[in-house]
């Protein structure tokens, strides 16, 4: 009888221990996913080894398993796989702008770095890349450059958006179309040939903001290429556009698919 009780007691203890272990397993919180640069944009702050021709900086934007990269000249886009601590980029395509001086060689510097499958390490907001005998230290753009306010900031156009293209050109860089929205919603600016005045009503949204533009211009005529840029700017500022601010960059896109990419001055 005593032996049976002992055996029963031991079995009960084992059952309780197993139940407790299961309960502890169930109560354990899932482990945090490993840190990843995906969904973030980084800007170089230090370069050891071969410097960036023209001074850079190197900008890397990670989103939806794709990489957008620029070292100060053209923008390169392609698929990216973060394989362990190795960054593998494929299918790179780039814009085809001519860049002044040493910046012309920045594209080759960038291609050499990305095609070397650099290693990467993320420490909080700091991303370090090592490849092609070069080490690049980068910081999260949101830490390095907090979002600029829509109101009171001079915004300068650096690209035009159409339903199926993103257009960069030397003419846009030369003209520097721009606008500023005052605290009371008054808009002043330059469309490329003519001065702009009007109103911009800003409505905050979960995605950023909607801006309803009512713009008038002076009536000067300029050369055809300038007028083409101006017409694209005015088309983007026609009616309501969705606005997204990322650090010092503003993207506007309206329902007809046209828009602007701008940088804070």
PDB file of C-alpha atoms in Angstrom:
ATOM      1  CA  UNK A   1       0.000   0.000   0.000  1.00  0.00           C
ATOM      2  CA  UNK A   2       2.771   2.424   0.914  1.00  0.00           C
ATOM      3  CA  UNK A   3       4.606   1.648  -2.309  1.00  0.00           C
ATOM      4  CA  UNK A   4       1.452   2.381  -4.328  1.00  0.00           C
ATOM      5  CA  UNK A   5       1.010   5.717  -2.541  1.00  0.00           C
ATOM      6  CA  UNK A   6       4.626   6.626  -3.211  1.00  0.00           C
ATOM      7  CA  UNK A   7       4.284   5.733  -6.884  1.00  0.00           C
ATOM      8  CA  UNK A   8       1.020   7.717  -7.137  1.00  0.00           C
ATOM      9  CA  UNK A   9       2.605  10.711  -5.387  1.00  0.00           C
ATOM     10  CA  UNK A  10       5.592  10.684  -7.720  1.00  0.00           C
ATOM     11  CA  UNK A  11       3.303  10.498 -10.757  1.00  0.00           C
ATOM     12  CA  UNK A  12       1.238  13.408  -9.438  1.00  0.00           C
ATOM     13  CA  UNK A  13       4.351  15.527  -8.918  1.00  0.00           C
ATOM     14  CA  UNK A  14       5.541  14.783 -12.463  1.00  0.00           C
ATOM     15  CA  UNK A  15       2.133  15.726 -13.874  1.00  0.00           C
ATOM     16  CA  UNK A  16       2.087  18.997 -11.932  1.00  0.00           C
ATOM     17  CA  UNK A  17       5.635  19.810 -13.057  1.00  0.00           C
ATOM     18  CA  UNK A  18       4.742  19.166 -16.690  1.00  0.00           C
ATOM     19  CA  UNK A  19       1.597  21.291 -16.402  1.00  0.00           C
ATOM     20  CA  UNK A  20       3.586  24.112 -14.824  1.00  0.00           C
ATOM     21  CA  UNK A  21       6.188  23.940 -17.587  1.00  0.00           C
ATOM     22  CA  UNK A  22       3.452  24.075 -20.241  1.00  0.00           C
ATOM     23  CA  UNK A  23       1.822  27.017 -18.494  1.00  0.00           C
ATOM     24  CA  UNK A  24       5.149  28.838 -18.384  1.00  0.00           C
ATOM     25  CA  UNK A  25       5.659  28.150 -22.098  1.00  0.00           C
ATOM     26  CA  UNK A  26       2.176  29.472 -22.887  1.00  0.00           C
ATOM     27  CA  UNK A  27       2.713  32.599 -20.786  1.00  0.00           C
ATOM     28  CA  UNK A  28       6.098  33.401 -22.354  1.00  0.00           C
ATOM     29  CA  UNK A  29       5.966  36.430 -24.624  1.00  0.00           C
ATOM     30  CA  UNK A  30       7.092  35.893 -28.227  1.00  0.00           C
ATOM     31  CA  UNK A  31      10.641  36.997 -28.903  1.00  0.00           C
ATOM     32  CA  UNK A  32      11.081  40.375 -30.548  1.00  0.00           C
ATOM     33  CA  UNK A  33      11.935  40.135 -34.260  1.00  0.00           C
ATOM     34  CA  UNK A  34      15.573  40.903 -35.047  1.00  0.00           C
ATOM     35  CA  UNK A  35      16.271  44.541 -35.939  1.00  0.00           C
ATOM     36  CA  UNK A  36      16.128  45.328 -39.652  1.00  0.00           C
ATOM     37  CA  UNK A  37      16.751  48.419 -41.763  1.00  0.00           C
ATOM     38  CA  UNK A  38      13.634  47.616 -43.818  1.00  0.00           C
ATOM     39  CA  UNK A  39      11.162  50.489 -43.713  1.00  0.00           C
ATOM     40  CA  UNK A  40      13.862  53.052 -42.909  1.00  0.00           C
ATOM     41  CA  UNK A  41      16.069  55.518 -44.775  1.00  0.00           C
ATOM     42  CA  UNK A  42      19.720  56.029 -43.790  1.00  0.00           C
ATOM     43  CA  UNK A  43      22.195  58.807 -44.598  1.00  0.00           C
ATOM     44  CA  UNK A  44      25.973  58.453 -44.376  1.00  0.00           C
ATOM     45  CA  UNK A  45      27.836  60.362 -41.678  1.00  0.00           C
ATOM     46  CA  UNK A  46      31.306  58.730 -41.955  1.00  0.00           C
ATOM     47  CA  UNK A  47      33.215  56.921 -44.712  1.00  0.00           C
ATOM     48  CA  UNK A  48      36.449  54.989 -44.103  1.00  0.00           C
ATOM     49  CA  UNK A  49      38.391  53.806 -47.129  1.00  0.00           C
ATOM     50  CA  UNK A  50      37.586  55.159 -50.589  1.00  0.00           C
ATOM     51  CA  UNK A  51      35.685  58.445 -50.134  1.00  0.00           C
ATOM     52  CA  UNK A  52      32.482  59.182 -52.048  1.00  0.00           C
ATOM     53  CA  UNK A  53      33.384  61.171 -55.191  1.00  0.00           C
ATOM     54  CA  UNK A  54      31.859  64.610 -54.881  1.00  0.00           C
ATOM     55  CA  UNK A  55      31.285  64.196 -51.150  1.00  0.00           C
ATOM     56  CA  UNK A  56      27.973  62.299 -51.206  1.00  0.00           C
ATOM     57  CA  UNK A  57      26.211  61.678 -48.967  1.00  0.00           C
ATOM     58  CA  UNK A  58      25.173  58.080 -49.485  1.00  0.00           C
ATOM     59  CA  UNK A  59      21.435  57.618 -48.976  1.00  0.00           C
ATOM     60  CA  UNK A  60      19.821  54.173 -48.705  1.00  0.00           C
ATOM     61  CA  UNK A  61      16.041  53.739 -48.494  1.00  0.00           C
ATOM     62  CA  UNK A  62      14.714  50.241 -47.674  1.00  0.00           C
ATOM     63  CA  UNK A  63      11.047  49.400 -48.344  1.00  0.00           C
ATOM     64  CA  UNK A  64       9.100  46.288 -49.379  1.00  0.00           C
ATOM     65  CA  UNK A  65      12.267  44.239 -50.030  1.00  0.00           C
ATOM     66  CA  UNK A  66      13.591  46.912 -52.384  1.00  0.00           C
ATOM     67  CA  UNK A  67      16.443  49.379 -52.108  1.00  0.00           C
ATOM     68  CA  UNK A  68      16.692  52.933 -53.433  1.00  0.00           C
ATOM     69  CA  UNK A  69      20.245  54.270 -53.280  1.00  0.00           C
ATOM     70  CA  UNK A  70      22.075  57.456 -54.218  1.00  0.00           C
ATOM     71  CA  UNK A  71      25.608  58.682 -53.572  1.00  0.00           C
ATOM     72  CA  UNK A  72      24.957  62.206 -54.816  1.00  0.00           C
ATOM     73  CA  UNK A  73      24.332  61.677 -58.532  1.00  0.00           C
ATOM     74  CA  UNK A  74      21.786  59.204 -59.943  1.00  0.00           C
ATOM     75  CA  UNK A  75      19.259  57.156 -57.982  1.00  0.00           C
ATOM     76  CA  UNK A  76      19.574  53.358 -58.206  1.00  0.00           C
ATOM     77  CA  UNK A  77      16.688  50.978 -57.495  1.00  0.00           C
ATOM     78  CA  UNK A  78      16.647  47.206 -57.147  1.00  0.00           C
ATOM     79  CA  UNK A  79      15.635  44.193 -55.101  1.00  0.00           C
ATOM     80  CA  UNK A  80      17.445  43.644 -51.808  1.00  0.00           C
ATOM     81  CA  UNK A  81      17.807  40.532 -49.651  1.00  0.00           C
ATOM     82  CA  UNK A  82      19.178  40.836 -46.115  1.00  0.00           C
ATOM     83  CA  UNK A  83      20.739  37.373 -45.867  1.00  0.00           C
ATOM     84  CA  UNK A  84      21.986  37.146 -42.298  1.00  0.00           C
ATOM     85  CA  UNK A  85      24.398  40.047 -42.018  1.00  0.00           C
ATOM     86  CA  UNK A  86      24.970  40.240 -45.792  1.00  0.00           C
ATOM     87  CA  UNK A  87      23.143  42.645 -48.094  1.00  0.00           C
ATOM     88  CA  UNK A  88      22.511  41.229 -51.568  1.00  0.00           C
ATOM     89  CA  UNK A  89      21.199  43.622 -54.223  1.00  0.00           C
ATOM     90  CA  UNK A  90      19.974  42.548 -57.668  1.00  0.00           C
ATOM     91  CA  UNK A  91      18.318  44.012 -60.750  1.00  0.00           C
ATOM     92  CA  UNK A  92      19.715  47.504 -60.228  1.00  0.00           C
ATOM     93  CA  UNK A  93      18.385  50.198 -62.555  1.00  0.00           C
ATOM     94  CA  UNK A  94      19.166  53.895 -62.323  1.00  0.00           C
ATOM     95  CA  UNK A  95      18.219  57.319 -63.552  1.00  0.00           C
ATOM     96  CA  UNK A  96      20.467  58.710 -66.287  1.00  0.00           C
ATOM     97  CA  UNK A  97      21.254  62.257 -65.210  1.00  0.00           C
ATOM     98  CA  UNK A  98      24.588  63.900 -65.941  1.00  0.00           C
ATOM     99  CA  UNK A  99      26.157  65.261 -62.763  1.00  0.00           C
ATOM    100  CA  UNK A 100      28.754  68.011 -62.393  1.00  0.00           C
ATOM    101  CA  UNK A 101      32.413  67.529 -61.490  1.00  0.00           C
ATOM    102  CA  UNK A 102      33.466  64.658 -59.260  1.00  0.00           C
ATOM    103  CA  UNK A 103      29.844  63.629 -58.660  1.00  0.00           C
ATOM    104  CA  UNK A 104      29.924  61.908 -62.064  1.00  0.00           C
ATOM    105  CA  UNK A 105      32.038  59.165 -60.449  1.00  0.00           C
ATOM    106  CA  UNK A 106      29.680  58.694 -57.489  1.00  0.00           C
ATOM    107  CA  UNK A 107      27.547  56.181 -59.399  1.00  0.00           C
ATOM    108  CA  UNK A 108      30.502  53.857 -59.981  1.00  0.00           C
ATOM    109  CA  UNK A 109      31.507  54.118 -56.302  1.00  0.00           C
ATOM    110  CA  UNK A 110      27.968  53.162 -55.319  1.00  0.00           C
ATOM    111  CA  UNK A 111      27.778  50.258 -57.789  1.00  0.00           C
ATOM    112  CA  UNK A 112      31.095  48.875 -56.547  1.00  0.00           C
ATOM    113  CA  UNK A 113      29.865  48.984 -52.943  1.00  0.00           C
ATOM    114  CA  UNK A 114      26.464  47.383 -53.574  1.00  0.00           C
ATOM    115  CA  UNK A 115      27.769  44.715 -55.966  1.00  0.00           C
ATOM    116  CA  UNK A 116      30.322  43.645 -53.325  1.00  0.00           C
ATOM    117  CA  UNK A 117      27.425  42.247 -51.199  1.00  0.00           C
ATOM    118  CA  UNK A 118      28.468  44.331 -48.183  1.00  0.00           C
ATOM    119  CA  UNK A 119      27.956  43.173 -44.629  1.00  0.00           C
ATOM    120  CA  UNK A 120      25.614  45.231 -42.475  1.00  0.00           C
ATOM    121  CA  UNK A 121      25.153  45.838 -38.760  1.00  0.00           C
ATOM    122  CA  UNK A 122      22.359  47.772 -37.083  1.00  0.00           C
ATOM    123  CA  UNK A 123      22.868  49.376 -33.664  1.00  0.00           C
ATOM    124  CA  UNK A 124      19.693  51.274 -32.748  1.00  0.00           C
ATOM    125  CA  UNK A 125      19.561  54.062 -35.368  1.00  0.00           C
ATOM    126  CA  UNK A 126      23.101  53.459 -36.661  1.00  0.00           C
ATOM    127  CA  UNK A 127      23.684  51.286 -39.758  1.00  0.00           C
ATOM    128  CA  UNK A 128      27.221  50.211 -40.678  1.00  0.00           C
ATOM    129  CA  UNK A 129      28.091  48.783 -44.114  1.00  0.00           C
ATOM    130  CA  UNK A 130      31.414  47.135 -44.961  1.00  0.00           C
ATOM    131  CA  UNK A 131      32.388  46.141 -48.482  1.00  0.00           C
ATOM    132  CA  UNK A 132      34.827  46.866 -51.327  1.00  0.00           C
ATOM    133  CA  UNK A 133      37.464  47.948 -48.763  1.00  0.00           C
ATOM    134  CA  UNK A 134      35.105  50.668 -47.537  1.00  0.00           C
ATOM    135  CA  UNK A 135      33.218  51.148 -44.264  1.00  0.00           C
ATOM    136  CA  UNK A 136      30.205  53.466 -44.275  1.00  0.00           C
ATOM    137  CA  UNK A 137      28.517  54.593 -41.059  1.00  0.00           C
ATOM    138  CA  UNK A 138      24.941  55.801 -41.542  1.00  0.00           C
ATOM    139  CA  UNK A 139      22.177  57.208 -39.341  1.00  0.00           C
ATOM    140  CA  UNK A 140      18.416  56.803 -39.581  1.00  0.00           C
ATOM    141  CA  UNK A 141      17.122  59.806 -41.484  1.00  0.00           C
ATOM    142  CA  UNK A 142      14.312  60.421 -38.981  1.00  0.00           C
ATOM    143  CA  UNK A 143      16.875  60.753 -36.186  1.00  0.00           C
ATOM    144  CA  UNK A 144      19.356  62.766 -38.228  1.00  0.00           C
ATOM    145  CA  UNK A 145      16.717  64.974 -39.865  1.00  0.00           C
ATOM    146  CA  UNK A 146      13.319  65.134 -38.109  1.00  0.00           C
ATOM    147  CA  UNK A 147      10.248  65.818 -40.281  1.00  0.00           C
ATOM    148  CA  UNK A 148       9.970  69.440 -41.368  1.00  0.00           C
ATOM    149  CA  UNK A 149       6.590  71.170 -40.895  1.00  0.00           C
ATOM    150  CA  UNK A 150       4.371  71.689 -43.941  1.00  0.00           C
ATOM    151  CA  UNK A 151       3.687  75.272 -42.914  1.00  0.00           C
ATOM    152  CA  UNK A 152       6.456  77.843 -42.870  1.00  0.00           C
ATOM    153  CA  UNK A 153       8.967  75.677 -44.768  1.00  0.00           C
ATOM    154  CA  UNK A 154      10.155  76.743 -48.249  1.00  0.00           C
ATOM    155  CA  UNK A 155       9.692  73.621 -50.439  1.00  0.00           C
ATOM    156  CA  UNK A 156      11.734  73.340 -53.668  1.00  0.00           C
ATOM    157  CA  UNK A 157      10.750  70.954 -56.485  1.00  0.00           C
ATOM    158  CA  UNK A 158      13.414  68.383 -57.413  1.00  0.00           C
ATOM    159  CA  UNK A 159      11.302  65.927 -59.434  1.00  0.00           C
ATOM    160  CA  UNK A 160       7.990  65.699 -61.272  1.00  0.00           C
ATOM    161  CA  UNK A 161       5.649  62.735 -60.809  1.00  0.00           C
ATOM    162  CA  UNK A 162       3.350  61.372 -63.514  1.00  0.00           C
ATOM    163  CA  UNK A 163       1.052  58.327 -63.271  1.00  0.00           C
ATOM    164  CA  UNK A 164       3.907  56.097 -64.459  1.00  0.00           C
ATOM    165  CA  UNK A 165       7.187  57.995 -64.094  1.00  0.00           C
ATOM    166  CA  UNK A 166       9.430  60.053 -61.825  1.00  0.00           C
ATOM    167  CA  UNK A 167      11.139  62.812 -63.807  1.00  0.00           C
ATOM    168  CA  UNK A 168      14.434  64.428 -62.782  1.00  0.00           C
ATOM    169  CA  UNK A 169      16.117  66.937 -65.090  1.00  0.00           C
ATOM    170  CA  UNK A 170      18.747  69.644 -65.161  1.00  0.00           C
ATOM    171  CA  UNK A 171      16.015  72.090 -66.199  1.00  0.00           C
ATOM    172  CA  UNK A 172      14.086  71.435 -62.974  1.00  0.00           C
ATOM    173  CA  UNK A 173      17.289  71.920 -60.961  1.00  0.00           C
ATOM    174  CA  UNK A 174      18.010  75.136 -62.861  1.00  0.00           C
ATOM    175  CA  UNK A 175      14.515  76.639 -62.438  1.00  0.00           C
ATOM    176  CA  UNK A 176      13.937  75.496 -58.835  1.00  0.00           C
ATOM    177  CA  UNK A 177      10.132  75.862 -58.712  1.00  0.00           C
ATOM    178  CA  UNK A 178       9.094  76.357 -55.103  1.00  0.00           C
ATOM    179  CA  UNK A 179       6.358  77.385 -52.708  1.00  0.00           C
ATOM    180  CA  UNK A 180       5.807  78.235 -49.054  1.00  0.00           C
ATOM    181  CA  UNK A 181       2.573  77.803 -47.095  1.00  0.00           C
ATOM    182  CA  UNK A 182       2.202  80.365 -44.307  1.00  0.00           C
ATOM    183  CA  UNK A 183       0.575  79.594 -40.961  1.00  0.00           C
ATOM    184  CA  UNK A 184      -2.676  81.202 -42.171  1.00  0.00           C
ATOM    185  CA  UNK A 185      -2.731  79.025 -45.321  1.00  0.00           C
ATOM    186  CA  UNK A 186      -1.502  81.706 -47.716  1.00  0.00           C
ATOM    187  CA  UNK A 187       0.631  80.236 -50.518  1.00  0.00           C
ATOM    188  CA  UNK A 188       3.393  82.090 -52.328  1.00  0.00           C
ATOM    189  CA  UNK A 189       5.843  80.606 -54.787  1.00  0.00           C
ATOM    190  CA  UNK A 190       7.439  80.298 -58.203  1.00  0.00           C
ATOM    191  CA  UNK A 191       6.160  77.821 -60.806  1.00  0.00           C
ATOM    192  CA  UNK A 192       9.216  77.954 -63.075  1.00  0.00           C
ATOM    193  CA  UNK A 193       8.322  81.000 -65.151  1.00  0.00           C
ATOM    194  CA  UNK A 194       5.555  82.771 -63.251  1.00  0.00           C
ATOM    195  CA  UNK A 195       4.970  83.752 -59.648  1.00  0.00           C
ATOM    196  CA  UNK A 196       2.270  81.893 -57.727  1.00  0.00           C
ATOM    197  CA  UNK A 197      -0.135  83.165 -55.086  1.00  0.00           C
ATOM    198  CA  UNK A 198      -3.132  81.512 -53.491  1.00  0.00           C
ATOM    199  CA  UNK A 199      -4.377  79.404 -50.612  1.00  0.00           C
ATOM    200  CA  UNK A 200      -3.502  75.935 -49.325  1.00  0.00           C
ATOM    201  CA  UNK A 201      -5.888  74.323 -46.838  1.00  0.00           C
ATOM    202  CA  UNK A 202      -4.174  71.522 -44.897  1.00  0.00           C
ATOM    203  CA  UNK A 203      -6.166  68.642 -43.374  1.00  0.00           C
ATOM    204  CA  UNK A 204      -4.206  66.177 -41.233  1.00  0.00           C
ATOM    205  CA  UNK A 205      -4.743  62.468 -42.077  1.00  0.00           C
ATOM    206  CA  UNK A 206      -3.330  59.178 -40.684  1.00  0.00           C
ATOM    207  CA  UNK A 207      -1.123  58.920 -43.798  1.00  0.00           C
ATOM    208  CA  UNK A 208       0.119  62.531 -43.585  1.00  0.00           C
ATOM    209  CA  UNK A 209      -2.095  65.342 -44.842  1.00  0.00           C
ATOM    210  CA  UNK A 210      -4.407  66.387 -47.647  1.00  0.00           C
ATOM    211  CA  UNK A 211      -3.713  69.832 -49.097  1.00  0.00           C
ATOM    212  CA  UNK A 212      -6.359  71.632 -51.151  1.00  0.00           C
ATOM    213  CA  UNK A 213      -4.691  74.180 -53.423  1.00  0.00           C
ATOM    214  CA  UNK A 214      -6.219  77.259 -55.051  1.00  0.00           C
ATOM    215  CA  UNK A 215      -3.412  78.829 -57.082  1.00  0.00           C
ATOM    216  CA  UNK A 216      -3.181  81.812 -59.438  1.00  0.00           C
ATOM    217  CA  UNK A 217      -0.119  82.922 -61.426  1.00  0.00           C
ATOM    218  CA  UNK A 218       1.250  85.882 -63.308  1.00  0.00           C
ATOM    219  CA  UNK A 219       0.977  85.619 -67.119  1.00  0.00           C
ATOM    220  CA  UNK A 220       4.541  85.731 -68.440  1.00  0.00           C
ATOM    221  CA  UNK A 221       5.719  83.481 -71.278  1.00  0.00           C
ATOM    222  CA  UNK A 222       9.084  81.678 -71.201  1.00  0.00           C
ATOM    223  CA  UNK A 223      10.854  79.185 -73.447  1.00  0.00           C
ATOM    224  CA  UNK A 224       8.954  75.952 -74.235  1.00  0.00           C
ATOM    225  CA  UNK A 225      10.994  73.709 -71.907  1.00  0.00           C
ATOM    226  CA  UNK A 226      10.448  76.095 -68.995  1.00  0.00           C
ATOM    227  CA  UNK A 227       6.722  76.312 -69.718  1.00  0.00           C
ATOM    228  CA  UNK A 228       6.538  72.508 -69.820  1.00  0.00           C
ATOM    229  CA  UNK A 229       8.025  72.305 -66.318  1.00  0.00           C
ATOM    230  CA  UNK A 230       5.703  75.043 -65.087  1.00  0.00           C
ATOM    231  CA  UNK A 231       2.627  73.306 -66.495  1.00  0.00           C
ATOM    232  CA  UNK A 232       3.614  70.082 -64.717  1.00  0.00           C
ATOM    233  CA  UNK A 233       3.999  71.986 -61.429  1.00  0.00           C
ATOM    234  CA  UNK A 234       0.599  73.656 -61.808  1.00  0.00           C
ATOM    235  CA  UNK A 235      -1.044  70.345 -62.744  1.00  0.00           C
ATOM    236  CA  UNK A 236       0.259  68.847 -59.497  1.00  0.00           C
ATOM    237  CA  UNK A 237      -1.071  71.827 -57.524  1.00  0.00           C
ATOM    238  CA  UNK A 238      -4.560  71.562 -59.035  1.00  0.00           C
ATOM    239  CA  UNK A 239      -7.182  70.713 -56.403  1.00  0.00           C
ATOM    240  CA  UNK A 240      -6.426  68.345 -53.527  1.00  0.00           C
ATOM    241  CA  UNK A 241      -3.144  66.447 -53.214  1.00  0.00           C
ATOM    242  CA  UNK A 242      -1.988  63.880 -50.671  1.00  0.00           C
ATOM    243  CA  UNK A 243       1.118  65.122 -48.857  1.00  0.00           C
ATOM    244  CA  UNK A 244       3.734  62.948 -47.156  1.00  0.00           C
ATOM    245  CA  UNK A 245       6.731  64.417 -45.331  1.00  0.00           C
ATOM    246  CA  UNK A 246       9.861  62.330 -44.782  1.00  0.00           C
ATOM    247  CA  UNK A 247      12.480  64.387 -42.926  1.00  0.00           C
ATOM    248  CA  UNK A 248      13.280  67.218 -45.360  1.00  0.00           C
ATOM    249  CA  UNK A 249      11.411  65.693 -48.313  1.00  0.00           C
ATOM    250  CA  UNK A 250       7.792  66.316 -49.304  1.00  0.00           C
ATOM    251  CA  UNK A 251       5.873  64.165 -51.779  1.00  0.00           C
ATOM    252  CA  UNK A 252       2.637  65.492 -53.271  1.00  0.00           C
ATOM    253  CA  UNK A 253       0.347  63.343 -55.391  1.00  0.00           C
ATOM    254  CA  UNK A 254      -3.145  64.238 -56.536  1.00  0.00           C
ATOM    255  CA  UNK A 255      -5.956  61.910 -57.724  1.00  0.00           C
ATOM    256  CA  UNK A 256      -5.018  62.336 -61.395  1.00  0.00           C
ATOM    257  CA  UNK A 257      -1.678  60.643 -60.638  1.00  0.00           C
ATOM    258  CA  UNK A 258       0.457  63.747 -61.065  1.00  0.00           C
ATOM    259  CA  UNK A 259       2.589  65.154 -58.301  1.00  0.00           C
ATOM    260  CA  UNK A 260       5.849  66.624 -57.110  1.00  0.00           C
ATOM    261  CA  UNK A 261       8.851  65.618 -55.058  1.00  0.00           C
ATOM    262  CA  UNK A 262      10.236  68.550 -53.076  1.00  0.00           C
ATOM    263  CA  UNK A 263      13.037  69.243 -50.623  1.00  0.00           C
ATOM    264  CA  UNK A 264      13.045  71.716 -47.756  1.00  0.00           C
ATOM    265  CA  UNK A 265      15.274  74.691 -48.414  1.00  0.00           C
TER     266      UNK A 265
END
